Structure formats: structure tokens, C-alpha cells
Short mmCIF file of C-alpha atoms in Angstrom, two decimals:
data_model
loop_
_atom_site.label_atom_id
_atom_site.label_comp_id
_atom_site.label_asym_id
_atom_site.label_seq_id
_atom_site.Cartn_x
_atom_site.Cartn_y
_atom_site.Cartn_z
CA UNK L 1015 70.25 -27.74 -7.03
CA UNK L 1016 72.21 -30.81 -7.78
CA UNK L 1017 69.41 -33.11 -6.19
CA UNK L 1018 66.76 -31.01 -8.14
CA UNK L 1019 68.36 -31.43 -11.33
CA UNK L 1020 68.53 -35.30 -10.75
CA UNK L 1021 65.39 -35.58 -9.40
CA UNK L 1022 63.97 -33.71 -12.94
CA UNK L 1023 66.24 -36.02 -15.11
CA UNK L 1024 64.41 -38.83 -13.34
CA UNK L 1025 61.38 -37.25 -15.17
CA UNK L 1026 62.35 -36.32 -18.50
CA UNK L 1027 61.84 -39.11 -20.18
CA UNK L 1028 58.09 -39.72 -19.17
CA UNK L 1029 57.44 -35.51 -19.79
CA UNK L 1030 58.87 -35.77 -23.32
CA UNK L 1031 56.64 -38.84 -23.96
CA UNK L 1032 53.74 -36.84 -22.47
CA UNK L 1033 54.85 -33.99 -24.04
CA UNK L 1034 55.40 -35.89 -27.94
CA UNK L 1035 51.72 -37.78 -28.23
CA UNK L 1036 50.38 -34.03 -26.95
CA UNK L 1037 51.84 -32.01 -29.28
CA UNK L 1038 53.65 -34.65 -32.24
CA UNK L 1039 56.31 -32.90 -32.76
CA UNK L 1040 60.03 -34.08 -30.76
CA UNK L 1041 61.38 -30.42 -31.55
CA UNK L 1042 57.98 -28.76 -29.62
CA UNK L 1043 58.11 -32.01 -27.00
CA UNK L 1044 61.54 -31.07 -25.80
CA UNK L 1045 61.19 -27.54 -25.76
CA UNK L 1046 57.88 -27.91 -23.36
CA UNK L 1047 60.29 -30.18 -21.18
CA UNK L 1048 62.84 -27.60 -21.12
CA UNK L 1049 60.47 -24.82 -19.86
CA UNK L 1050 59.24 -27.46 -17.27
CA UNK L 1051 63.10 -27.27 -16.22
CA UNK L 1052 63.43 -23.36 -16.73
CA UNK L 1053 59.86 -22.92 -13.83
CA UNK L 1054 61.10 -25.50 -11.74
CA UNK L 1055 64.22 -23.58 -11.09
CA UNK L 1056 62.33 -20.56 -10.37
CA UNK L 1057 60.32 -22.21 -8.31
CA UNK L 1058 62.47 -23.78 -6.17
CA UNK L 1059 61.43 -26.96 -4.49
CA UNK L 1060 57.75 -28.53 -4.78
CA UNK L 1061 55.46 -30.90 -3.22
CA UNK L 1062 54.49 -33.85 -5.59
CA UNK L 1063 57.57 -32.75 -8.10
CA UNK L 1064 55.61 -35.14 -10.88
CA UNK L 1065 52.30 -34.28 -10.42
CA UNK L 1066 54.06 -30.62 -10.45
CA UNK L 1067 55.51 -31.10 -13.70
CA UNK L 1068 53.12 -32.99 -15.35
CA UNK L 1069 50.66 -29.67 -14.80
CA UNK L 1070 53.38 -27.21 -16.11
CA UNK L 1071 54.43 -29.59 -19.30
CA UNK L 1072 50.48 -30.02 -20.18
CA UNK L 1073 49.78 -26.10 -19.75
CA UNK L 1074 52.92 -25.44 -22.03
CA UNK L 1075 51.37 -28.15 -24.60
CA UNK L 1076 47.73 -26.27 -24.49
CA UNK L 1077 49.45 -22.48 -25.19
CA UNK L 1078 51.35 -24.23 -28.11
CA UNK L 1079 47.92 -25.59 -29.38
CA UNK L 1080 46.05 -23.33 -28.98
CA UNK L 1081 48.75 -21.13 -30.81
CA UNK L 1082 49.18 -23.52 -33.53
CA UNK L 1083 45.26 -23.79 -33.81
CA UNK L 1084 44.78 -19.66 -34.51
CA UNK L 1085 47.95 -19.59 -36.63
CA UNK L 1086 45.99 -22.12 -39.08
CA UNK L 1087 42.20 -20.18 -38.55
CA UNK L 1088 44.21 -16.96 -39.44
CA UNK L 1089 45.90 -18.58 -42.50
CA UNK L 1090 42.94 -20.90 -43.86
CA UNK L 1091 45.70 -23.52 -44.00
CA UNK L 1092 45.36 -27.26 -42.92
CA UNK L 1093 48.36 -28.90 -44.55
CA UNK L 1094 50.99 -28.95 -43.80
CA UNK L 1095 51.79 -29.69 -39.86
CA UNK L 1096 54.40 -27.54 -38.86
CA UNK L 1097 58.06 -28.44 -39.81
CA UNK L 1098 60.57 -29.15 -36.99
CA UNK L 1099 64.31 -29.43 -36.45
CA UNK L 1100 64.11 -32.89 -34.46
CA UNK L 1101 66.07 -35.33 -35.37
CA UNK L 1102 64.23 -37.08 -38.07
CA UNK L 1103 65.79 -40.85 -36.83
CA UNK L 1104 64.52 -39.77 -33.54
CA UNK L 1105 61.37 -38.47 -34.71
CA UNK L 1106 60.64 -41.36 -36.52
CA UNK L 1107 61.50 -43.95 -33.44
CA UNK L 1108 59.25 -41.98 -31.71
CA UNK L 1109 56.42 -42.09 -33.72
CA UNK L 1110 57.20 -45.64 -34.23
CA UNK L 1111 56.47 -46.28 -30.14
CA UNK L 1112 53.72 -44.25 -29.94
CA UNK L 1113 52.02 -45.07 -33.10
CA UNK L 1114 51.66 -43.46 -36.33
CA UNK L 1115 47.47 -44.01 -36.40
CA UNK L 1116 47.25 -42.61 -32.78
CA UNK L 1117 49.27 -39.58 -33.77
CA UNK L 1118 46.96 -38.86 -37.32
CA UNK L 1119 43.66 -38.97 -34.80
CA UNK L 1120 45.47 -37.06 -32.45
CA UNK L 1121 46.15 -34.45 -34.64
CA UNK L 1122 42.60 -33.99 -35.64
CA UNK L 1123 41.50 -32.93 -31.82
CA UNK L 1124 41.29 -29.74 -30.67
CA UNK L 1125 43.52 -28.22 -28.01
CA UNK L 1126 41.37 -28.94 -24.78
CA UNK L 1127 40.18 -32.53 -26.17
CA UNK L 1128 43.58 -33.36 -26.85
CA UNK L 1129 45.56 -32.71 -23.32
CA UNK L 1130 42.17 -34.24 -21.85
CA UNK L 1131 42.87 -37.61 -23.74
CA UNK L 1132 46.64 -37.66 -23.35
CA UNK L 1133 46.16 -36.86 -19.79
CA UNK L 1134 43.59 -39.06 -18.28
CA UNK L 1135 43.23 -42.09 -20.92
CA UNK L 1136 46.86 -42.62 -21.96
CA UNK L 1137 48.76 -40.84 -18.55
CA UNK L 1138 45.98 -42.33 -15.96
CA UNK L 1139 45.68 -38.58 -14.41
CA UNK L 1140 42.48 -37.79 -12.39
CA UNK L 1141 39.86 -35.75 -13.66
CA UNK L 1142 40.32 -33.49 -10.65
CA UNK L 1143 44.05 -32.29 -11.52
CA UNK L 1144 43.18 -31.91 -15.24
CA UNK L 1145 40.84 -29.61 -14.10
CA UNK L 1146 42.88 -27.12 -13.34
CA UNK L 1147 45.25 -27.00 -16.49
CA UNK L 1148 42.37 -26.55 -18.80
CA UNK L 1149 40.18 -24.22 -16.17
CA UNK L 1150 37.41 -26.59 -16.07
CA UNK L 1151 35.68 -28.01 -14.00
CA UNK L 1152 36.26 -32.06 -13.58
CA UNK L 1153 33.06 -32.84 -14.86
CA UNK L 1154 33.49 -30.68 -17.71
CA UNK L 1155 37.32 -32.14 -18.33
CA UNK L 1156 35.96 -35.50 -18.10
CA UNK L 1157 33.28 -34.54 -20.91
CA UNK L 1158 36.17 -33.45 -23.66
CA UNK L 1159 37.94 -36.63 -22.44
CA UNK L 1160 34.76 -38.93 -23.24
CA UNK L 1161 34.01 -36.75 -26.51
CA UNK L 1162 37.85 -37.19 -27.75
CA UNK L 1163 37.49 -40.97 -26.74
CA UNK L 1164 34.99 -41.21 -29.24
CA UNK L 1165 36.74 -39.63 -31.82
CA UNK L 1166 39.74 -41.54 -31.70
CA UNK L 1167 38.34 -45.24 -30.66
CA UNK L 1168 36.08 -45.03 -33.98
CA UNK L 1169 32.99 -47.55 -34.70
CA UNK L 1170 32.30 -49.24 -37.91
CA UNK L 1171 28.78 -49.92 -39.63
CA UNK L 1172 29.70 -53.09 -40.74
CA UNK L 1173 29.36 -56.39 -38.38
CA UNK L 1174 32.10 -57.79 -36.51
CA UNK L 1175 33.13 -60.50 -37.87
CA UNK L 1176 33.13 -58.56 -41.71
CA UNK L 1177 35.36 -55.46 -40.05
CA UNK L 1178 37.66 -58.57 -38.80
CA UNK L 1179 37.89 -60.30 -42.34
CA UNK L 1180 38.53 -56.65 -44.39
CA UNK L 1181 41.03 -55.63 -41.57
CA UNK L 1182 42.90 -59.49 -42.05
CA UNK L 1183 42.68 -58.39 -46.17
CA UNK L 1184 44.36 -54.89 -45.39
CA UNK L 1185 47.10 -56.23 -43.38
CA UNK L 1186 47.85 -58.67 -45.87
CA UNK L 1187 47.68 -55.97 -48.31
CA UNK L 1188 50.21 -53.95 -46.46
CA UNK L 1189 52.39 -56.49 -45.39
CA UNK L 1190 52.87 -57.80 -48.85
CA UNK L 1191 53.54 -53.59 -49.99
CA UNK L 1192 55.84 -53.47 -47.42
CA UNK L 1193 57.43 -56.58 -48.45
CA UNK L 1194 57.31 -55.92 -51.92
CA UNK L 1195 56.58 -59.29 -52.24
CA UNK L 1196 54.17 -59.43 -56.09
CA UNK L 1197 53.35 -63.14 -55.75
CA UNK L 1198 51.17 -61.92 -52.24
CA UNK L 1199 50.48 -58.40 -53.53
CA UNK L 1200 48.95 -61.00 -56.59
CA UNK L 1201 46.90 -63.32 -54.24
CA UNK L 1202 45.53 -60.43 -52.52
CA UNK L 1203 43.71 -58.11 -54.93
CA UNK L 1204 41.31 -59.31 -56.91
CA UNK L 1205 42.05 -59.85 -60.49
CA UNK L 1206 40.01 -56.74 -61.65
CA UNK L 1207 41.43 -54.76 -58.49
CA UNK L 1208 40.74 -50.65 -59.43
CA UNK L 1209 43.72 -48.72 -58.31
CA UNK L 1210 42.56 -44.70 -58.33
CA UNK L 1211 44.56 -42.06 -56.74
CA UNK L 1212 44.58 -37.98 -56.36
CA UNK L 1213 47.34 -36.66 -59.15
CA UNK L 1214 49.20 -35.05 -55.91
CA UNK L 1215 49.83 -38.84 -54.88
CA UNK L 1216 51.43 -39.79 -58.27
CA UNK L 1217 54.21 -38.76 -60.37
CA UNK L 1218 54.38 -35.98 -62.71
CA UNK L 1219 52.00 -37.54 -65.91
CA UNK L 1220 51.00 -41.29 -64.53
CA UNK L 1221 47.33 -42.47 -64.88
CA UNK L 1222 44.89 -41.21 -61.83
CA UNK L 1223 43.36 -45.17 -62.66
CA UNK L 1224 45.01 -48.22 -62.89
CA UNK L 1225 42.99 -52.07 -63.73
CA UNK L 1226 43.79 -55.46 -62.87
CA UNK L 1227 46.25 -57.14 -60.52
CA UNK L 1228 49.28 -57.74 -61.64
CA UNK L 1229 49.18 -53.87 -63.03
CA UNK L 1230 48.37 -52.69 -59.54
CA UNK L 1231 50.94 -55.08 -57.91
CA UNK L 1232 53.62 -54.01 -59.69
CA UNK L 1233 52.78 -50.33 -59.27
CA UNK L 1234 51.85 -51.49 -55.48
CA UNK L 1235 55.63 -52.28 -54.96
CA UNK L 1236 56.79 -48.93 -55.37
CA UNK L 1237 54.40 -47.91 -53.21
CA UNK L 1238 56.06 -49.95 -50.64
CA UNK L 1239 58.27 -47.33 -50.13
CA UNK L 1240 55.84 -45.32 -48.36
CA UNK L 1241 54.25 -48.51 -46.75
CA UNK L 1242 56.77 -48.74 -44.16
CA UNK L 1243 54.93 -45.77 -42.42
CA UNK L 1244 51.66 -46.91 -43.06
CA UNK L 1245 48.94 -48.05 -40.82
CA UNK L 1246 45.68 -49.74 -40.60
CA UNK L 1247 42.85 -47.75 -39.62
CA UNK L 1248 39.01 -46.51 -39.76
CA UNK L 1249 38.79 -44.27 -42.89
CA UNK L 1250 34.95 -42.80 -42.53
CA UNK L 1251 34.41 -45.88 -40.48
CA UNK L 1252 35.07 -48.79 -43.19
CA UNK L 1253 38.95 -50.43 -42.92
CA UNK L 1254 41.75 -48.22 -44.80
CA UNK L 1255 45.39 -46.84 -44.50
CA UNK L 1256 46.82 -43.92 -43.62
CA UNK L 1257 50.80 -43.12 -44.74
CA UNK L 1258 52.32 -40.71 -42.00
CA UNK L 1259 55.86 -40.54 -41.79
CA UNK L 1260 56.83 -39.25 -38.41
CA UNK L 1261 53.48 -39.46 -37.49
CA UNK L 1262 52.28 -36.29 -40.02
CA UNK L 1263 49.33 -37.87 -42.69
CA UNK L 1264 50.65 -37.25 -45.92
CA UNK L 1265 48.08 -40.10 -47.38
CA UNK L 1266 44.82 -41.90 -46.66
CA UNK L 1267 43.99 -45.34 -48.80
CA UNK L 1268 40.34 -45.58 -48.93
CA UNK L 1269 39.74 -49.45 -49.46
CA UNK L 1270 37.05 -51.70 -51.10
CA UNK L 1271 37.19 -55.01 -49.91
CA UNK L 1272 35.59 -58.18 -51.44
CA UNK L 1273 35.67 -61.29 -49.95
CA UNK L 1274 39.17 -62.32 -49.05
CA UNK L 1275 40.98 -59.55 -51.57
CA UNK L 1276 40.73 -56.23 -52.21
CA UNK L 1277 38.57 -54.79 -55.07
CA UNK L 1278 40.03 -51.42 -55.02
CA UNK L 1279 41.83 -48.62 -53.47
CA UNK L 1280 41.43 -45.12 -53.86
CA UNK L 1281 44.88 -43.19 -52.10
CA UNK L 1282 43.79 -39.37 -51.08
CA UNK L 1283 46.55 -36.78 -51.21
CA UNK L 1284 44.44 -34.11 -51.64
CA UNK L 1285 45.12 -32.07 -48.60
CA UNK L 1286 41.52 -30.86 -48.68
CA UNK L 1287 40.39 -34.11 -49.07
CA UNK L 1288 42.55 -35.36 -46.13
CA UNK L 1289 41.53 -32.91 -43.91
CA UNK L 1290 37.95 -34.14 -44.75
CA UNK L 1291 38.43 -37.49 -43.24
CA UNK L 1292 36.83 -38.99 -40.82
CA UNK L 1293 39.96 -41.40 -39.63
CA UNK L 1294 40.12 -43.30 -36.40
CA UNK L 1295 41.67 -46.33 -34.47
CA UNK L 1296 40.52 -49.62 -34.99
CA UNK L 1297 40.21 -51.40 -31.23
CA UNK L 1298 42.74 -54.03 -31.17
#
């Protein structure tokens, strides 16, 4: 038992990673990992102990889904993810590593798509023993893995080399938020920059619409707050932001870019609205 246990340990930390980007949540991550643990004693010894484990942690991650998927049809609610006890510096180093973006269009697959993904294009698992955890065949498996693919690797209508310049003006954008730096928040938006927002993204009373730069800069800086878990990304396939501490969108920032600054910004709270989105990863 003493060799088992060691040989699991030896595991744990690649199940819970598998585990986290399948289900984002640490709390639902480790608890998968633990029932790994909990049929791996009852089972006694196996063959290929990771291949083994990987199978039981990814059919524990599609019940949980799948579960989580029919609470929200039953309930008609979207927002908000459920809450967990994790730890939240832990939860937030971990969506840190595995990226904030990645975890938003993760979210936004369904159960089968999801472990599909995970499994084959960030875990390099064959089609043939994902198969069996989502009782497909490996054709079929392959097809939700090519179908997620395409929902989280997003394409943009605009040319190449204008999706490079508004991505270069929304990092500076961000970095300078971040920063809370005014003089770059100032050289970056355009002196008649529009700053609109839902009223659930503002406090009690302030202005849905804000005009001109250094206005929006110096309401920008308090923003940066919240910049520090923000993200570039593909908002309905033109360059944006999402805002998801510990990996959970709480804000989109649909941007308008004009030349080298940005012309406006539009920040979606809205949990309708949100849920609405079309939001996926730029390539790098």
C-alpha cells in the first residue's frame, strides 16, 4: 500500500492540473483527485497506473459536468459559476498558470467537448483511450475535439496585420490599466475615446458614458484594480478583454480600435449579455 500511495503522489500533481483546466474549480479539481485515490484503493494494483488514472479523474470531471450542466438547464441560471472553498491564493496561482482566457472559453464548452479538448489537445491523449470515457467512438471523440478546437482557437474577420496592430493597442491599453500609469493610459486612447459600460459594472449612480481621454484615464485607473485579472482576447471575433478573477468572467471589454489608440470601450457585466459572447483565444 505504501508503494501505491507513492506511486499516486507521483501523480497528483499532473491529475489536479488535468483535473483544474477540466472542471475550473481547485475545490472540484482536488476532490476528483481524491476519488481517483479512493478507486485506486479498491482496485488494488493496475496496469498503466497513469493511463489508469487519467481515465477515472476525466470520468469523475464529465459526471461533475454534466451535473453542473442540468443543475443550470433546471434553474435557467448562467451566472454565476459555482462558488468553492479553495483556497482563493491557490485558486488564483492556478488560474494564473493555466490562463485566465483559456479558462473563460473553457467554460463555455459543453461537458463531452470539454474533456475531449483537455484530453487530447492540452494532455496529448489518443483518440482511442478518450473513447472510452465519453462512450464514443474515436472518430466521434476526435469530432468534439476538432469542434471545441474551433471554439476556443477563434478567427477574426479582420486581416492580419490589422488584428496584430489592435491586439499591440489593447495590450498597451491594459498594461498601462494595470500600471495605472495616466501619462500611457493618455497616449493610448484617442482624445475623444467613448467609455460606455452596463450599470452592473459601475458604482451605485456613476454615468453608463464617459468622453474624452483624460476623463476615461482617470476613471481607467481605478479600473486597474480589476486589470490585474484581465486578458486579451477575441470578443465576437474583433480584439477585447475579458476580467476573470480565478478564472470565472465577471467582465468582457468590447473594444473599438482606431489607428494606434483606442476609440472606445464598451465593458459588459450584464450576465445575459456575457453569456451572449462569442469569446475566444487569440493564437499567439
Amino acid at each position: 500500500m505504501d508503494d501505491l500511495a507513492a506511486d499516486f503522489e507521483a501523480e497528483r500533481g499532473r491529475l489536479r492540473g488535468l483535473a483544474y483546466r477540466m472542471l475550473g474549480s481547485a475545490a472540484e479539481a482536488d476532490d476528483a483527485v481524491q476519488e481517483a485515490w479512493l478507486r485506486l484503493n479498491r482496485a488494488g494494483s493496475v496496469g498503466n497506473l497513469a493511463a489508469w488514472l487519467t481515465t477515472v479523474v476525466s470520468r469523475v470531471c464529465l459526471d461533475v459536468l454534466r451535473s453542473r450542466k442540468s443543475r443550470r438547464e433546471e434553474s435557467f441560471e448562467v451566472f454565476p459559476e459555482p462558488v468553492d472553498d479553495a483556497d482563493p491564493a491557490d485558486e488564483a496561482a492556478l488560474a494564473d498558470a493555466v490562463g485566465r482566457a483559456l479558462l473563460v472559453v473553457l467554460a463555455a464548452l459543453g461537458p463531452a467537448e470539454r474533456i475531449a479538448f483537455v484530453l487530447h489537445d492540452l494532455f496529448a491523449v489518443p483518440f482511442d483511450r478518450i473513447a472510452p470515457v465519453l462512450d464514443r467512438t474515436p472518430v466521434a471523440a476526435k469530432k468534439l475535439a476538432s469542434r471545441a478546437r474551433h471554439r476556443v482557437r477563434g478567427t477574426s474577420p479582420l486581416p492580419p496585420a490589422d488584428l496584430a496592430r489592435h491586439r499591440r493597442v489593447v495590450d498597451a491599453f491594459l498594461a498601462a490599466a494595470r500600471g495605472g500609469d495616466l501619462a500611457a493610459l493618455l497616449d493610448v486612447l484617442a482624445p475623444d475615446v467613448v467609455r460606455r459600460a452596463d450599470a452592473a459594472a459601475l458604482p451605485a449612480g456613476a454615468a453608463l458614458e464617459t468622453r474624452g481621454a483624460r476623463a476615461v484615464a482617470e476613471e481607467t485607473q481605478v479600473f486597474g484594480k480589476r486589470a490585474r485579472f484581465a486578458e486579451t482576447v477575441l470578443v465576437d471575433g474583433a480584439v477585447g478583454v475579458v476580467v476573470a478573477p480565478r478564472g470565472r468572467l465577471v467582465l468582457a471589454l468590447a473594444v473599438t480600435v482606431d489607428g494606434e489608440r483606442v476609440a472606445a470601450y464598451e465593458v459588459i457585466a450584464d450576465p445575459a449579455r456575457l453569456a451572449a459572447l462569442h469569446v475566444t483565444l487569440l493564437s499567439a
